[in-house]
């Protein structure tokens, strides 16, 4: 399955929902937010959002800024 | 002397806001903030970098600080709005520094898109501080649209050139009802003091502190300078002459306006 | 040394534009224009005053000058557009200085309404020079909308405070493809020379000449200064360092943008 | 007949068209432009535009300006 | 950060020196000095006024402060020397601020007479700080004559015009081995910060504090600003480019000098 | 408008003095002088270089120009006096620009030695213009000693930093009876115009013209700027406020002076 | 006896030395210094310095100054 | 014979006066001035001033200067 994560297309196997995606990516899940097809997904819904071919996912967090 | 800055529903003892970008070692940020008594810090929002460690900038910020998310990276109103909404989803509250920058070289803001984003986000309940090119008329529009403060630049971001926009900023200070906070370009404590002596309500400093040989000492120096300038303004500011008003070169009568007298 | 300023389809030997307001004796205007070699003058449009004599400002302007009508009195785009159309109906050609000023105290322009008026009037075939608050992004938008030149203010109209907006104007000069003409606030020839040495394409002066003890001599002095500054710019300007570019305090990677790389 | 000229209501008698208005006002007609009810009226049409109760007329000319 | 100013045999933590003239109420002077941590104050010497009460300015000065007597009133070296000797007879120690002013309008000092007085008084064991018109060569001569510090003016005394003599003072800071203390004309804390950021060793402020609505608060503000500017200088000053050296317009070879190579 | 500068027994239409050092091609000097109408040029005196061709700088200077010999290379009064006497022996008349410079880095003048040399040379019949560090009291002494004009520096020689000594020079202009001519450091025509608008009587420019890509054009530009600034000064200068006088911080009564009232 | 005190001539009667002069003038003697005919006189010598016709006396103290 | 010319000692042979020195040095004699043992020597006296061991001669001319 090919989805676009943070602007880059990636081939993803054996991942069905956002919760898994985060886990596989090795992200702690703290202090990040996910946009799925331009909708912000609350953390407690991550395991309800199924990934599909062509989906766009943005995973963002805070960094230092002025 | 009680001298509290109020923005939206919050009160600030400290008139030095600090940006968290560019610190070579992020762990110093907490000490910087404590050293200067800062109560308002800015952070940015970016795509996670999977390769970097799972560092969270928020961990370095004392819990009693207001965290204001800037919309850096936004090139137009829509992108700024999207960033603001994501920031809120992350549980960071409602404080947003709108920053819409289509220009990559001088990082100068787009006042029109800034105004558009402000209108939308205010209606969604955000507290907006608007980074802007110094401009009285746009600043009034921003205030009317609900911006909690305006943040005219002193010089291009990170240039350290100092407070180079005094002429228009002084007029803004005199004419606006919202706080005026000089943001960007200040290179030294004397610059910050000059902003405060002119009557600005606060300054936001990032680069000059972050790249200092000793960010903690430098932050203290800026805090001292901000207090010094503010005190001088309170003691003498009202005695200063207002900026010289303009004097039309075209006649001020006979305008072709409906419903007007000749 | 051939050094021609081109605006729209016209060429100008002289880079000093002169406003015709505030002259205590209008009959001197012709001498002023001849003395300084000015090829572009501004006039305003007002309701006729039935009580005053039937004096026609145009009678004092040499026929080879371009007459540019300013839209002074306009508080928004619609009023500016109406004035421009009336001006054209009077047979004064297509040169309009858009000037939209909602602020009566500092006479600062409304960049947003100025942009709106520009878009409309360009489509109607006018040649537009836009008086504006110094602002790179709006200036780019004005240029894109077809403005023939941008006219950032040096200081509030008639204040004579000098060239106080160097920081942003220098960046405009470096970045824009349309002529940059400093308009308003210049108080002395040295101010005008400083504008030209920075790389501005022309200056517009009114009050400093009109209220001088000897407007003809003063106009000559401004002409000399403009030439002096321009010559110096040509001989040395390209050797000058460009304004220091900005240096982002928020990271320049990881922007949340569709279709972008990480 | 009451018409609004340059922003002020005036009672006008025995004037039927713009051409007459200009003449009565003592204006030379040179270097002025007339807007009648927000329409710009070319000089050669001044004698064709009839004035009516409630009309709005703007008569403008050039002055010194910066 | 240990950052001690040494003048002669004394160490100073505070780089803000305070003058005691012009205070509407002298009783505030003690609070002013304590508030800003000042360790060096100036007083003047005058004929007693038999009609006024027997007020002693020294009573208001904390005992751990160094009291430096200025020679105000002296129009030449002899008068300054006489004042210095009287001051010592009064038991006020050896600290003298030489101030020789023949000019009643701008109160500008006479560098030549200042140098003469310095030579004499140093030989008598005084510790001399020399108020002076900014001048590198005279400053070097003063240092060679034994002056413990030089005190170039920032602007005319009491004018509050600010730090207007940066060009020459910066060169003095770079070239001299004695402390450089800006004295006179500073109007606000930002001015004081600017002096310190340039590398000056201290500032002396009197009028701006004495005539403030609240001298205690104002003195604190100056102290903050001095610390802020000093800290910034220490952290970044050494990284600043030195003032651009001169570049002779006459040839630098072929000088007609005895014992020199061609 | 008749506006003649008088120095000693001579009249000058042109207020731009030109130095002849540093021209890459000396043959251009004649054209430079003619182009800008200069009536006073400076040259230096050096040991002949036997290896170089027998070029005579005077051959390039129009015969109606006054040639003023500078004493560059002199480090004290005696050396300056020696150079002046040699210059006179060469048949170059009596015009001397006293320039005593012990400092090799910033080329700052020694006011005390300058004064000494002036006293001697005036008694020998020379016409002396004194290059000096800006200083009202020394300038008065120079005038009293018979200097025909004083020449305060605008910035270090050849630095091109501009007119950085306005504060003291303005006071000199207001207080002195001899002409005040800004010499050294002017980098562009706008700098020269600013000097003239302040009320200076003339400027001396060398490096900025000599090293220009086109010295003839540059000299014209400076001439234009000088005229522009001068005209503005004449038309408006008298209307300008005088520099703010000083305001003593020590009491102005009770001075210990013989023969004075209390 | 006519002496010059702080620049003004004054007629003084029944005063023989500096100590008396200070007392008569109502000065406390603290924080002042006396110059007698241009010589600084230490406090403990005030009663030894006799005043004579034409003498010059300067009595100075400290005041606020910058 | 060793004399100091423009700050440098030089050995000079077969030269008796300043006039000859200038000629030998190849200088035109225009626009120069000579100081001999700190005395300025007018051009018409150059052939009268005899050079001696240890003399100091300065030969100067004008150059561009500011």
Short mmCIF file of C-alpha atoms in Angstrom, two decimals, chain C residues 81-221:
data_model
loop_
_atom_site.label_atom_id
_atom_site.label_comp_id
_atom_site.label_asym_id
_atom_site.label_seq_id
_atom_site.Cartn_x
_atom_site.Cartn_y
_atom_site.Cartn_z
CA UNK C 81 -11.18 54.50 -8.76
CA UNK C 82 -13.87 57.17 -9.09
CA UNK C 83 -11.25 59.93 -8.93
CA UNK C 84 -9.08 58.21 -11.53
CA UNK C 85 -11.99 57.92 -13.92
CA UNK C 86 -12.94 61.57 -13.47
CA UNK C 87 -9.32 62.56 -14.08
CA UNK C 88 -9.27 60.70 -17.34
CA UNK C 89 -12.52 62.31 -18.40
CA UNK C 90 -10.81 65.67 -17.95
CA UNK C 91 -8.36 64.71 -20.63
CA UNK C 92 -5.39 64.32 -18.40
CA UNK C 93 -4.28 61.05 -19.76
CA UNK C 94 -3.71 57.86 -17.93
CA UNK C 95 -1.12 58.58 -15.24
CA UNK C 96 -2.54 58.08 -11.79
CA UNK C 97 -0.84 58.12 -8.42
CA UNK C 98 -2.98 55.87 -6.30
CA UNK C 99 -3.18 57.27 -2.82
CA UNK C 100 -5.69 55.75 -0.44
CA UNK C 101 -5.55 57.28 3.00
CA UNK C 102 -8.03 56.44 5.75
CA UNK C 103 -5.88 58.00 8.46
CA UNK C 104 -6.26 61.71 9.01
CA UNK C 105 -3.46 62.24 11.50
CA UNK C 106 -0.40 60.63 9.97
CA UNK C 107 -1.88 60.32 6.48
CA UNK C 108 -0.61 56.76 6.23
CA UNK C 109 -1.84 54.81 3.22
CA UNK C 110 -4.01 51.71 3.15
CA UNK C 111 -1.96 49.15 1.26
CA UNK C 112 -4.83 46.72 0.85
CA UNK C 113 -7.25 49.19 -0.69
CA UNK C 114 -4.38 50.53 -2.80
CA UNK C 115 -3.87 47.07 -4.21
CA UNK C 116 -7.57 46.70 -4.94
CA UNK C 117 -7.73 50.01 -6.77
CA UNK C 118 -4.62 49.10 -8.72
CA UNK C 119 -6.10 45.85 -9.95
CA UNK C 120 -9.21 47.59 -11.23
CA UNK C 121 -7.57 50.61 -12.78
CA UNK C 122 -4.81 48.69 -14.55
CA UNK C 123 -7.52 46.69 -16.27
CA UNK C 124 -9.03 49.97 -17.44
CA UNK C 125 -5.77 51.02 -19.06
CA UNK C 126 -4.43 53.45 -16.49
CA UNK C 127 -0.74 53.78 -15.73
CA UNK C 128 -0.56 53.44 -11.98
CA UNK C 129 2.07 54.51 -9.50
CA UNK C 130 1.16 53.34 -6.03
CA UNK C 131 1.86 55.43 -2.95
CA UNK C 132 2.35 52.91 -0.19
CA UNK C 133 3.54 51.99 3.24
CA UNK C 134 6.93 50.34 2.68
CA UNK C 135 6.25 46.61 2.36
CA UNK C 136 8.01 44.14 0.10
CA UNK C 137 5.18 41.66 -0.23
CA UNK C 138 2.51 44.23 -1.05
CA UNK C 139 4.90 45.91 -3.46
CA UNK C 140 5.35 42.62 -5.26
CA UNK C 141 1.58 42.22 -5.41
CA UNK C 142 1.23 45.74 -6.78
CA UNK C 143 3.85 45.03 -9.43
CA UNK C 144 2.14 41.78 -10.33
CA UNK C 145 -1.17 43.62 -10.56
CA UNK C 146 0.39 45.92 -13.11
CA UNK C 147 1.51 48.95 -11.11
CA UNK C 148 4.10 50.81 -13.15
CA UNK C 149 6.00 51.84 -10.04
CA UNK C 150 5.72 51.71 -6.27
CA UNK C 151 6.07 54.79 -4.10
CA UNK C 152 6.97 53.92 -0.50
CA UNK C 153 6.84 56.78 1.94
CA UNK C 154 10.02 58.12 3.50
CA UNK C 155 8.11 59.59 6.46
CA UNK C 156 4.59 60.93 6.98
CA UNK C 157 3.44 63.34 4.26
CA UNK C 158 4.58 66.87 4.85
CA UNK C 159 6.48 65.99 8.01
CA UNK C 160 9.89 66.72 6.53
CA UNK C 161 11.36 64.11 8.85
CA UNK C 162 13.54 62.64 6.13
CA UNK C 163 14.19 59.16 4.81
CA UNK C 164 13.18 57.12 7.85
CA UNK C 165 12.21 53.90 6.14
CA UNK C 166 15.57 52.87 4.70
CA UNK C 167 15.53 49.34 6.04
CA UNK C 168 12.48 48.13 4.15
CA UNK C 169 12.94 50.40 1.14
CA UNK C 170 16.46 49.09 0.55
CA UNK C 171 15.09 45.57 0.44
CA UNK C 172 12.37 46.71 -1.97
CA UNK C 173 15.00 48.25 -4.23
CA UNK C 174 16.96 45.03 -4.25
CA UNK C 175 14.04 42.71 -4.83
CA UNK C 176 11.58 44.46 -7.11
CA UNK C 177 11.55 44.73 -10.87
CA UNK C 178 9.45 47.91 -10.95
CA UNK C 179 10.86 51.36 -10.15
CA UNK C 180 10.88 52.32 -6.48
CA UNK C 181 10.17 56.00 -5.90
CA UNK C 182 10.35 57.47 -2.42
CA UNK C 183 7.38 59.74 -1.92
CA UNK C 184 6.58 61.86 1.13
CA UNK C 185 8.48 63.08 4.14
CA UNK C 186 11.75 64.12 2.53
CA UNK C 187 12.81 67.37 4.13
CA UNK C 188 16.05 68.34 2.46
CA UNK C 189 18.27 67.63 -0.52
CA UNK C 190 20.51 65.39 1.57
CA UNK C 191 17.47 63.19 2.21
CA UNK C 192 16.84 62.95 -1.51
CA UNK C 193 20.49 62.15 -2.20
CA UNK C 194 20.37 59.41 0.43
CA UNK C 195 17.36 57.84 -1.32
CA UNK C 196 19.16 57.83 -4.64
CA UNK C 197 22.39 56.46 -3.18
CA UNK C 198 20.40 53.58 -1.75
CA UNK C 199 19.28 52.75 -5.26
CA UNK C 200 15.82 54.27 -5.44
CA UNK C 201 14.78 55.14 -8.97
CA UNK C 202 13.33 58.56 -8.24
CA UNK C 203 11.89 60.72 -5.49
CA UNK C 204 8.74 62.80 -5.30
CA UNK C 205 9.05 66.04 -3.39
CA UNK C 206 6.33 68.56 -2.68
CA UNK C 207 6.20 70.25 0.71
CA UNK C 208 9.94 70.90 1.09
CA UNK C 209 9.93 72.80 -2.20
CA UNK C 210 6.54 74.47 -1.91
CA UNK C 211 7.07 75.99 1.51
CA UNK C 212 10.67 77.03 0.93
CA UNK C 213 11.56 80.69 1.11
CA UNK C 214 12.53 80.32 -2.54
CA UNK C 215 10.86 77.33 -4.20
CA UNK C 216 12.78 77.76 -7.46
CA UNK C 217 16.16 77.64 -5.74
CA UNK C 218 15.02 74.81 -3.52
CA UNK C 219 13.83 72.78 -6.48
CA UNK C 220 17.19 73.23 -8.14
CA UNK C 221 18.87 72.09 -4.96
#
